[in-house]
Coordinates of C-alpha atoms and ligand atoms in Angstrom, one line a residue:
M51 CA -41.7 52.0 -49.2
P52 CA -38.4 53.8 -50.0
D53 CA -35.4 52.4 -48.1
P54 CA -35.0 54.4 -44.9
L55 CA -31.4 53.1 -44.5
A56 CA -28.6 52.2 -46.8
L57 CA -27.1 48.7 -46.3
V58 CA -23.8 47.6 -47.8
P59 CA -23.6 44.8 -48.7
L60 CA -27.3 44.8 -49.7
P61 CA -28.9 41.7 -48.0
Q62 CA -30.7 39.2 -50.3
S63 CA -34.1 40.2 -49.1
V64 CA -35.0 43.4 -47.2
V65 CA -38.6 44.4 -46.5
W66 CA -39.0 47.7 -44.7
S67 CA -42.3 48.4 -43.0
D68 CA -44.0 51.3 -41.3
G69 CA -43.2 52.2 -37.7
T70 CA -40.0 52.4 -35.7
W71 CA -38.5 50.8 -32.6
E72 CA -37.6 53.5 -30.1
T73 CA -34.6 52.4 -28.1
S74 CA -31.4 53.8 -26.6
A75 CA -30.0 50.3 -26.0
P76 CA -30.6 48.3 -29.2
W77 CA -28.1 45.5 -28.4
E78 CA -29.9 44.8 -25.1
G79 CA -33.2 44.6 -27.0
L80 CA -31.9 42.1 -29.6
S81 CA -32.9 38.5 -28.9
V82 CA -30.5 36.0 -30.5
G83 CA -30.8 32.2 -31.2
L84 CA -29.7 29.4 -33.5
N85 CA -32.5 27.9 -35.6
D86 CA -32.0 24.4 -36.9
A87 CA -34.7 25.0 -39.5
L88 CA -32.6 27.5 -41.3
P89 CA -29.8 26.5 -43.7
A90 CA -26.3 26.9 -42.1
T91 CA -25.4 30.0 -44.0
E92 CA -28.7 31.9 -43.5
Y93 CA -29.9 34.4 -40.9
A94 CA -33.2 36.1 -40.4
L95 CA -33.4 39.5 -38.7
S96 CA -36.6 41.3 -37.8
I97 CA -37.2 44.6 -36.1
S98 CA -40.6 45.6 -34.9
P99 CA -41.8 48.5 -32.7
T100 CA -41.3 46.3 -29.6
G101 CA -37.8 44.9 -30.3
A102 CA -35.5 42.9 -32.5
A103 CA -34.9 39.2 -33.1
L104 CA -32.1 37.4 -34.9
S105 CA -32.0 33.7 -35.7
A106 CA -29.5 31.8 -37.9
G107 CA -28.5 28.3 -39.0
S108 CA -25.0 28.5 -37.6
E109 CA -22.7 30.6 -35.4
A110 CA -21.1 32.0 -38.6
A111 CA -24.5 33.1 -39.9
L112 CA -25.4 34.6 -36.5
A113 CA -22.2 36.7 -36.8
D114 CA -23.4 37.9 -40.2
G115 CA -26.7 38.9 -38.7
R116 CA -25.1 40.7 -35.8
N117 CA -23.0 42.6 -38.3
T118 CA -26.0 43.7 -40.3
F119 CA -27.7 44.8 -37.1
A120 CA -24.6 46.8 -36.3
Q121 CA -25.0 48.7 -39.6
I122 CA -28.6 49.4 -38.8
V123 CA -28.0 50.7 -35.4
T124 CA -24.9 52.7 -36.5
G125 CA -27.1 54.4 -39.1
T126 CA -29.8 55.5 -36.7
N127 CA -30.2 57.5 -33.5
G128 CA -32.5 55.8 -31.1
S129 CA -35.3 55.5 -33.7
I130 CA -34.8 52.3 -35.7
P131 CA -37.0 51.6 -38.8
C132 CA -38.9 48.3 -38.8
V133 CA -37.6 45.7 -41.2
T134 CA -37.6 42.0 -42.0
I135 CA -34.3 40.7 -43.5
S136 CA -33.6 37.2 -44.8
D137 CA -30.0 36.8 -46.0
R138 CA -27.2 34.5 -46.9
P139 CA -23.8 34.9 -48.6
K140 CA -23.0 33.6 -52.0
H141 CA -19.3 33.0 -51.2
A142 CA -17.8 31.2 -48.2
W143 CA -14.6 33.3 -48.5
R144 CA -15.0 37.0 -48.3
G145 CA -11.5 38.2 -47.7
M146 CA -9.2 41.1 -47.1
H147 CA -5.5 40.6 -47.3
L148 CA -3.1 42.8 -45.3
D149 CA 0.6 43.1 -45.8
V150 CA 2.2 43.9 -42.4
S151 CA 5.7 43.2 -43.7
R152 CA 6.3 46.2 -46.0
H153 CA 5.0 48.3 -43.2
F154 CA 4.3 47.1 -39.7
L155 CA 0.8 47.8 -38.4
P156 CA 0.3 47.8 -34.6
P157 CA -2.3 45.3 -33.3
A158 CA -4.8 48.0 -32.3
E159 CA -4.9 49.2 -35.9
I160 CA -5.5 45.7 -37.2
E161 CA -8.4 45.5 -34.7
T162 CA -9.9 48.7 -36.2
L163 CA -9.6 47.1 -39.7
I164 CA -11.2 43.9 -38.3
D165 CA -14.1 46.0 -37.0
A166 CA -14.6 47.6 -40.4
M167 CA -14.4 44.2 -42.1
A168 CA -17.1 42.8 -39.8
L169 CA -19.3 45.8 -40.5
H170 CA -19.3 44.7 -44.1
R171 CA -19.8 41.0 -43.4
L172 CA -16.3 40.1 -44.6
N173 CA -15.1 36.9 -42.9
V174 CA -11.4 36.3 -43.7
L175 CA -8.4 38.4 -42.8
H176 CA -5.4 37.1 -44.7
L177 CA -2.3 38.3 -42.8
H178 CA 0.8 38.5 -44.9
L179 CA 3.3 38.1 -42.0
T180 CA 6.7 37.7 -43.7
D181 CA 8.5 39.1 -46.7
D182 CA 11.9 40.4 -47.8
Q183 CA 11.3 43.7 -46.0
G184 CA 10.4 42.4 -42.6
W185 CA 9.6 39.2 -40.6
R186 CA 6.8 40.0 -38.2
I187 CA 5.9 36.8 -36.3
E188 CA 7.6 35.5 -33.2
I189 CA 8.8 31.9 -33.7
K190 CA 10.1 30.1 -30.6
G191 CA 13.7 29.0 -31.0
Y192 CA 14.5 31.5 -33.7
P193 CA 14.9 34.8 -31.8
R194 CA 16.8 36.5 -34.6
L195 CA 13.8 36.4 -36.9
T196 CA 12.3 39.2 -35.0
E197 CA 15.5 40.7 -33.4
V198 CA 17.1 41.1 -36.8
G199 CA 14.6 40.1 -39.5
A200 CA 11.9 42.5 -38.3
W201 CA 14.0 45.6 -38.8
R202 CA 15.3 47.4 -41.9
E203 CA 17.7 50.3 -41.6
Q204 CA 15.8 52.5 -44.0
S205 CA 13.2 52.5 -46.7
L206 CA 13.2 53.5 -50.4
V207 CA 11.6 56.9 -51.0
G208 CA 9.3 57.2 -53.9
H209 CA 9.1 54.8 -56.8
M210 CA 11.8 52.2 -57.5
G211 CA 13.2 53.4 -60.8
E212 CA 15.3 51.1 -63.1
D213 CA 18.4 53.0 -62.3
E214 CA 19.8 52.1 -58.9
E215 CA 21.8 55.4 -58.9
S216 CA 18.5 57.3 -58.7
W217 CA 17.3 55.5 -55.5
T218 CA 17.0 57.7 -52.4
F219 CA 16.3 56.5 -48.9
D220 CA 14.6 58.0 -45.8
G221 CA 17.4 57.0 -43.4
V222 CA 14.8 56.0 -40.8
P223 CA 14.8 52.5 -39.4
H224 CA 11.4 50.7 -39.7
G225 CA 10.2 47.5 -38.1
G226 CA 8.1 45.7 -35.5
S227 CA 6.8 42.3 -34.8
Y228 CA 3.9 40.5 -33.1
T229 CA 4.4 38.1 -30.2
Q230 CA 2.5 34.8 -30.4
E231 CA 0.4 36.1 -27.5
E232 CA -0.5 39.2 -29.5
L233 CA -1.5 37.2 -32.5
A234 CA -3.6 34.8 -30.4
G235 CA -5.3 38.0 -29.1
L236 CA -6.0 39.1 -32.6
V237 CA -7.3 35.7 -33.6
E238 CA -9.8 35.8 -30.7
Y239 CA -10.8 39.5 -31.4
A240 CA -11.5 38.5 -35.0
R241 CA -13.3 35.3 -34.1
R242 CA -15.8 37.2 -31.9
R243 CA -16.7 39.3 -34.9
G244 CA -17.2 36.4 -37.3
I245 CA -13.7 36.7 -38.9
M246 CA -11.1 34.0 -39.4
I247 CA -7.5 35.0 -39.6
V248 CA -5.5 33.1 -42.2
P249 CA -1.7 33.5 -41.7
E250 CA 0.7 33.6 -44.7
V251 CA 4.4 32.6 -44.5
D252 CA 5.7 33.4 -48.0
L253 CA 8.1 30.7 -49.3
P254 CA 10.5 29.8 -50.8
G255 CA 10.9 33.3 -52.3
H256 CA 10.2 36.6 -50.4
M257 CA 12.5 35.3 -47.6
Q258 CA 15.3 37.9 -47.5
A259 CA 14.5 39.0 -44.0
A260 CA 14.7 35.5 -42.6
I261 CA 17.9 34.9 -44.5
S262 CA 19.4 38.1 -43.1
A263 CA 18.6 36.8 -39.6
Y264 CA 19.9 33.3 -40.3
P265 CA 22.3 33.2 -43.4
E266 CA 22.3 29.4 -43.3
L267 CA 18.7 29.6 -44.6
G268 CA 20.0 31.0 -47.9
N269 CA 21.7 29.4 -50.9
F270 CA 25.1 31.0 -50.0
P271 CA 25.4 30.9 -46.2
E272 CA 28.8 32.7 -46.3
Q273 CA 26.9 35.8 -47.6
Q274 CA 25.5 38.2 -44.9
L275 CA 22.5 40.0 -46.3
G276 CA 20.5 42.8 -44.7
V277 CA 16.7 43.1 -44.5
R278 CA 15.6 44.5 -47.9
E279 CA 15.2 48.3 -48.1
V280 CA 13.7 48.6 -51.6
W281 CA 10.5 47.0 -53.0
G282 CA 10.3 44.7 -56.0
I283 CA 11.4 41.0 -56.0
S284 CA 14.5 39.8 -54.2
D285 CA 16.7 37.2 -55.8
H286 CA 17.6 35.8 -52.4
V287 CA 15.4 32.7 -51.8
L288 CA 15.6 29.7 -49.5
G289 CA 18.3 27.2 -49.9
V290 CA 17.6 23.5 -50.0
S291 CA 19.6 22.1 -47.1
D292 CA 18.2 20.0 -44.3
T293 CA 18.6 23.1 -42.0
V294 CA 16.1 24.9 -44.2
F295 CA 13.5 22.2 -44.1
D296 CA 13.9 21.8 -40.4
F297 CA 13.3 25.5 -40.1
L298 CA 10.2 25.4 -42.2
R299 CA 8.8 22.5 -40.2
D300 CA 9.3 24.5 -37.0
V301 CA 7.8 27.6 -38.4
L302 CA 4.8 26.0 -40.0
T303 CA 4.1 23.8 -37.0
Q304 CA 4.0 26.9 -34.7
V305 CA 1.9 28.8 -37.1
A306 CA -0.5 26.0 -37.4
D307 CA -0.8 25.7 -33.6
L308 CA -1.3 29.5 -33.2
F309 CA -4.0 30.0 -35.9
P310 CA -7.1 27.8 -35.6
A311 CA -8.0 28.4 -39.2
P312 CA -8.1 25.2 -41.3
Y313 CA -5.8 26.8 -43.9
V314 CA -2.2 28.2 -43.9
H315 CA -1.1 30.4 -46.8
I316 CA 2.4 29.5 -48.0
G317 CA 2.9 32.3 -50.6
G318 CA 4.7 30.7 -53.5
D319 CA 4.6 33.8 -55.6
E320 CA 7.5 35.5 -57.4
C321 CA 10.3 33.0 -56.6
P322 CA 13.4 33.7 -58.8
R323 CA 15.5 30.6 -59.7
A324 CA 18.8 32.4 -60.3
E325 CA 20.4 31.3 -57.0
W326 CA 19.3 27.7 -57.4
E327 CA 20.8 27.8 -60.9
R328 CA 24.1 29.0 -59.5
S329 CA 24.2 26.9 -56.4
P330 CA 26.2 23.6 -56.4
A331 CA 24.2 22.4 -53.4
A332 CA 20.9 23.0 -55.2
R333 CA 22.3 21.0 -58.2
S334 CA 23.2 18.0 -56.0
R335 CA 19.9 18.1 -54.2
M336 CA 18.1 18.1 -57.6
N337 CA 20.1 14.9 -58.5
E338 CA 19.2 13.3 -55.2
W339 CA 15.5 14.2 -55.8
G340 CA 15.6 13.0 -59.4
L341 CA 14.6 16.4 -60.8
T342 CA 15.8 17.7 -64.2
R343 CA 14.4 21.2 -64.1
V344 CA 15.3 23.9 -61.5
S345 CA 11.7 25.1 -61.6
E346 CA 10.7 21.8 -60.0
I347 CA 12.5 22.7 -56.8
Q348 CA 9.6 25.0 -55.8
G349 CA 7.3 22.0 -56.1
R350 CA 9.4 20.3 -53.4
F351 CA 8.8 23.2 -51.1
T352 CA 5.0 23.2 -51.8
Q353 CA 4.8 19.4 -51.1
F354 CA 6.9 19.6 -47.9
A355 CA 4.8 22.5 -46.5
A356 CA 1.6 20.6 -47.4
D357 CA 2.8 17.5 -45.7
V358 CA 3.8 19.3 -42.5
L359 CA 0.4 21.2 -42.5
A360 CA -1.5 18.0 -43.2
E361 CA -0.1 16.5 -40.0
K362 CA -1.8 19.4 -38.3
G363 CA -5.1 18.9 -40.2
K364 CA -4.5 22.0 -42.3
R365 CA -4.6 22.7 -46.0
V366 CA -2.3 24.8 -48.1
I367 CA -3.4 28.0 -49.9
A368 CA -0.9 29.5 -52.3
W369 CA -0.6 32.2 -55.0
D370 CA -1.1 30.9 -58.5
E371 CA 2.6 30.5 -59.4
V372 CA 2.5 27.1 -57.6
L373 CA 0.5 25.8 -60.5
E374 CA 3.8 25.8 -62.5
S375 CA 5.3 23.0 -60.5
H376 CA 4.2 19.9 -58.6
L377 CA 1.4 20.5 -56.0
P378 CA -1.0 18.5 -54.0
D379 CA -4.6 18.1 -55.3
D380 CA -6.2 19.8 -52.3
T381 CA -4.2 23.0 -52.6
V382 CA -6.4 26.1 -52.7
I383 CA -5.2 28.5 -55.4
M384 CA -5.3 32.2 -54.8
N385 CA -5.5 33.7 -58.3
W386 CA -3.7 37.1 -58.5
R387 CA -1.9 37.4 -61.9
H388 CA -4.7 37.3 -64.4
G389 CA -8.4 36.7 -64.7
N390 CA -7.7 33.8 -67.1
G391 CA -6.0 32.0 -64.2
V392 CA -9.4 31.4 -62.6
K393 CA -10.4 29.2 -65.6
D394 CA -7.0 27.5 -65.6
S395 CA -7.0 26.5 -62.0
T396 CA -10.7 25.5 -61.8
S397 CA -10.5 23.5 -65.0
R398 CA -7.7 21.5 -63.3
G399 CA -10.0 20.9 -60.4
F400 CA -8.4 23.3 -57.8
R401 CA -10.5 25.3 -55.4
T402 CA -9.8 28.9 -56.2
I403 CA -10.0 32.3 -54.6
I404 CA -10.3 35.4 -56.8
A405 CA -7.8 37.9 -55.8
N406 CA -6.8 39.3 -59.2
N407 CA -4.6 42.4 -59.6
E408 CA -6.9 43.9 -62.1
H409 CA -9.9 44.5 -59.8
T410 CA -8.9 43.6 -56.2
Y411 CA -5.4 45.2 -55.6
F412 CA -6.1 48.2 -53.4
D413 CA -2.5 49.4 -53.6
H414 CA -3.5 50.8 -57.0
Y415 CA -4.5 54.4 -57.4
Q416 CA -8.3 54.9 -57.0
A417 CA -8.4 58.1 -59.1
S418 CA -6.0 60.1 -61.2
P419 CA -2.4 60.0 -59.7
K420 CA -2.1 63.7 -60.0
D421 CA -4.8 64.1 -57.3
E422 CA -3.8 61.2 -55.1
P423 CA -1.1 60.2 -52.6
L424 CA 1.7 58.2 -54.0
A425 CA 0.7 54.6 -54.8
I426 CA 2.5 51.7 -56.5
G427 CA 0.7 52.3 -59.8
G428 CA -2.3 51.1 -61.7
L429 CA -5.8 52.5 -61.4
T430 CA -8.7 50.7 -59.8
T431 CA -11.7 52.8 -59.0
V432 CA -14.5 51.9 -56.6
K433 CA -16.7 51.6 -59.7
D434 CA -14.2 49.2 -61.3
V435 CA -14.5 46.9 -58.2
Y436 CA -18.3 47.1 -58.2
T437 CA -18.6 46.3 -61.9
A438 CA -15.7 43.9 -62.3
K439 CA -16.0 40.8 -64.4
F440 CA -13.9 38.6 -62.2
S441 CA -13.5 35.8 -64.7
P442 CA -13.3 36.9 -68.4
H443 CA -14.2 33.4 -69.5
K444 CA -17.4 31.6 -68.9
L445 CA -17.0 28.9 -66.3
S446 CA -18.8 25.6 -66.3
E447 CA -21.0 24.7 -63.4
D448 CA -18.4 22.4 -62.0
Q449 CA -15.8 25.2 -62.2
Q450 CA -18.2 27.7 -60.6
T451 CA -18.5 25.4 -57.6
L452 CA -14.7 25.5 -57.1
I453 CA -14.7 29.3 -56.6
M454 CA -14.5 29.8 -52.9
G455 CA -14.8 33.5 -53.0
I456 CA -13.3 36.9 -53.5
Q457 CA -10.6 38.8 -51.7
G458 CA -9.2 42.4 -51.7
Q459 CA -5.4 43.0 -51.3
L460 CA -3.6 45.7 -49.3
W461 CA 0.1 45.6 -50.2
T462 CA 1.6 48.3 -48.1
E463 CA 4.8 49.5 -49.8
Y464 CA 3.2 52.9 -50.1
M465 CA 1.0 52.7 -47.0
P466 CA 3.4 53.7 -44.2
T467 CA 0.5 54.5 -41.7
A468 CA -2.8 53.1 -40.6
E469 CA -4.5 56.2 -42.0
Q470 CA -3.0 55.5 -45.4
V471 CA -4.1 51.8 -45.2
Q472 CA -7.6 52.9 -44.4
Y473 CA -7.7 55.5 -47.2
M474 CA -6.6 52.9 -49.8
A475 CA -9.0 50.3 -48.4
F476 CA -12.1 52.5 -48.4
P477 CA -14.5 52.8 -50.0
R478 CA -13.2 50.1 -52.4
M479 CA -13.6 47.5 -49.7
C480 CA -17.3 48.3 -49.4
A481 CA -17.8 47.4 -53.1
L482 CA -15.7 44.3 -52.7
A483 CA -17.8 43.2 -49.8
E484 CA -21.0 43.6 -51.8
R485 CA -19.5 41.5 -54.7
A486 CA -18.1 38.8 -52.3
W487 CA -21.5 38.6 -50.5
G488 CA -23.2 38.3 -53.9
S489 CA -25.9 40.9 -53.2
P490 CA -28.7 41.2 -55.7
E491 CA -27.3 43.0 -58.7
Q492 CA -27.9 46.7 -58.9
S493 CA -26.9 49.5 -61.2
W494 CA -23.6 51.3 -60.4
E495 CA -25.8 54.5 -59.9
E496 CA -27.9 52.7 -57.3
F497 CA -24.8 51.4 -55.5
E498 CA -23.0 54.7 -55.6
E499 CA -26.0 56.4 -54.0
R500 CA -26.3 53.7 -51.3
L501 CA -22.6 53.9 -50.7
R502 CA -22.8 57.6 -50.2
A503 CA -25.5 57.2 -47.6
H504 CA -23.4 54.4 -45.9
L505 CA -20.1 56.3 -45.6
P506 CA -21.1 58.2 -42.5
R507 CA -20.9 54.8 -40.7
L508 CA -17.2 54.7 -41.5
D509 CA -17.0 58.2 -39.9
A510 CA -18.7 56.8 -36.8
F511 CA -16.1 54.0 -36.7
G512 CA -13.2 56.6 -37.1
I513 CA -12.2 55.1 -40.5
R514 CA -10.6 57.3 -43.1
Y515 CA -11.7 56.8 -46.7
R516 CA -11.4 58.4 -50.1
P517 CA -14.5 60.6 -50.6
L518 CA -16.7 59.7 -53.6
D519 CA -16.4 62.0 -56.6
Ligands
ACM229 C1 1.6 39.1 -55.4 O1 1.1 40.2 -55.6 N1 3.0 39.0 -55.5 C2 0.9 38.0 -54.9

């Protein structure tokens, strides 16, 4: 029979049957239970005229099943079509990244995004909590990180042209931060919906906000910086003193205690070496460490963070630049720069998450810039996401098994409000979720039609999105 309801992501097996379940309280009529006979990642959902039953091989799979049920009941009005669904994800990591540094997003808005992620059976929220333009997480013992580092005096207006003379600013202070209690609340909110929050503390670059709060964290402590007001990459990176490593130990320890996820993301992207080249202190540290190349300093940071986190039973995730210097074998690589990187990191034996800026950067325009709100650049349509070839090279079976999953990115330089974040996320996130889930392959035309029928659910959740063409 034709599909009475559109489901996104499409489950692995969906068999609709005649009849409906008439109910005004579907959640009360859903029976739920673990079933040891099912594989850990699998759930089975059946709806008959007399009720609904969900069973699964694990709590995580139960959450997936509940989230599919949520789609079904959000798409119906008291009359639910009968169906038998058997389903499991292809990838363990089905992620969305959210940059709350470039623009602060209140916890309630993060919860709305978590609701929408759950609806699409995404299971990881990667929170980018620190950057040059704002430090957003309370760290006990370092009050200035949020008193000073969470606020910038103003923000660049429009694109960041080459010519500094052309830059204009809004003159409006921007900032905000999360207490540890608020973050613990978000962790629990997400957990109840089947989502793990993975925190990122970006190091040793992207640290200007922290260095503004505590100049002794920089390479030139006599220099008082401000929290960065323009985008792009700051030259101001962490220094190499004992003070800096003590700071990192404190930060990573508190972060590890706050977030139960088995991973902490330590950034590692875009770390200019100019300050280390100029700093006598960095030179003498290199001698002490027996390093000959300045680029190897970053490897020291990666290893230090990994050691601190290992004591807490956690593993490091980092952006793919960390492959250029020393790193522990169990580092998980988040590939962002080029599709070729997936082959490089997996051929070296590293577990890898696909997050490439060709297909998964939702700060890019989603249609012609002349018809769209200002974005950072690029063009990534929802069709591009749905049809993406995530690795341009064929991977061996061993390499395939190292792919943990796929993640979309929301860098928020040009997303000052929750509405704008939603507009940029949707509907591309729906296509990403379908790819990360590994739904049976369909034509773009089939997906587009199913997505069109699915979008009213986003309306029901109060989510803004770019309409389909
Ligand atoms: C990145 O886009 N700098 C990871």
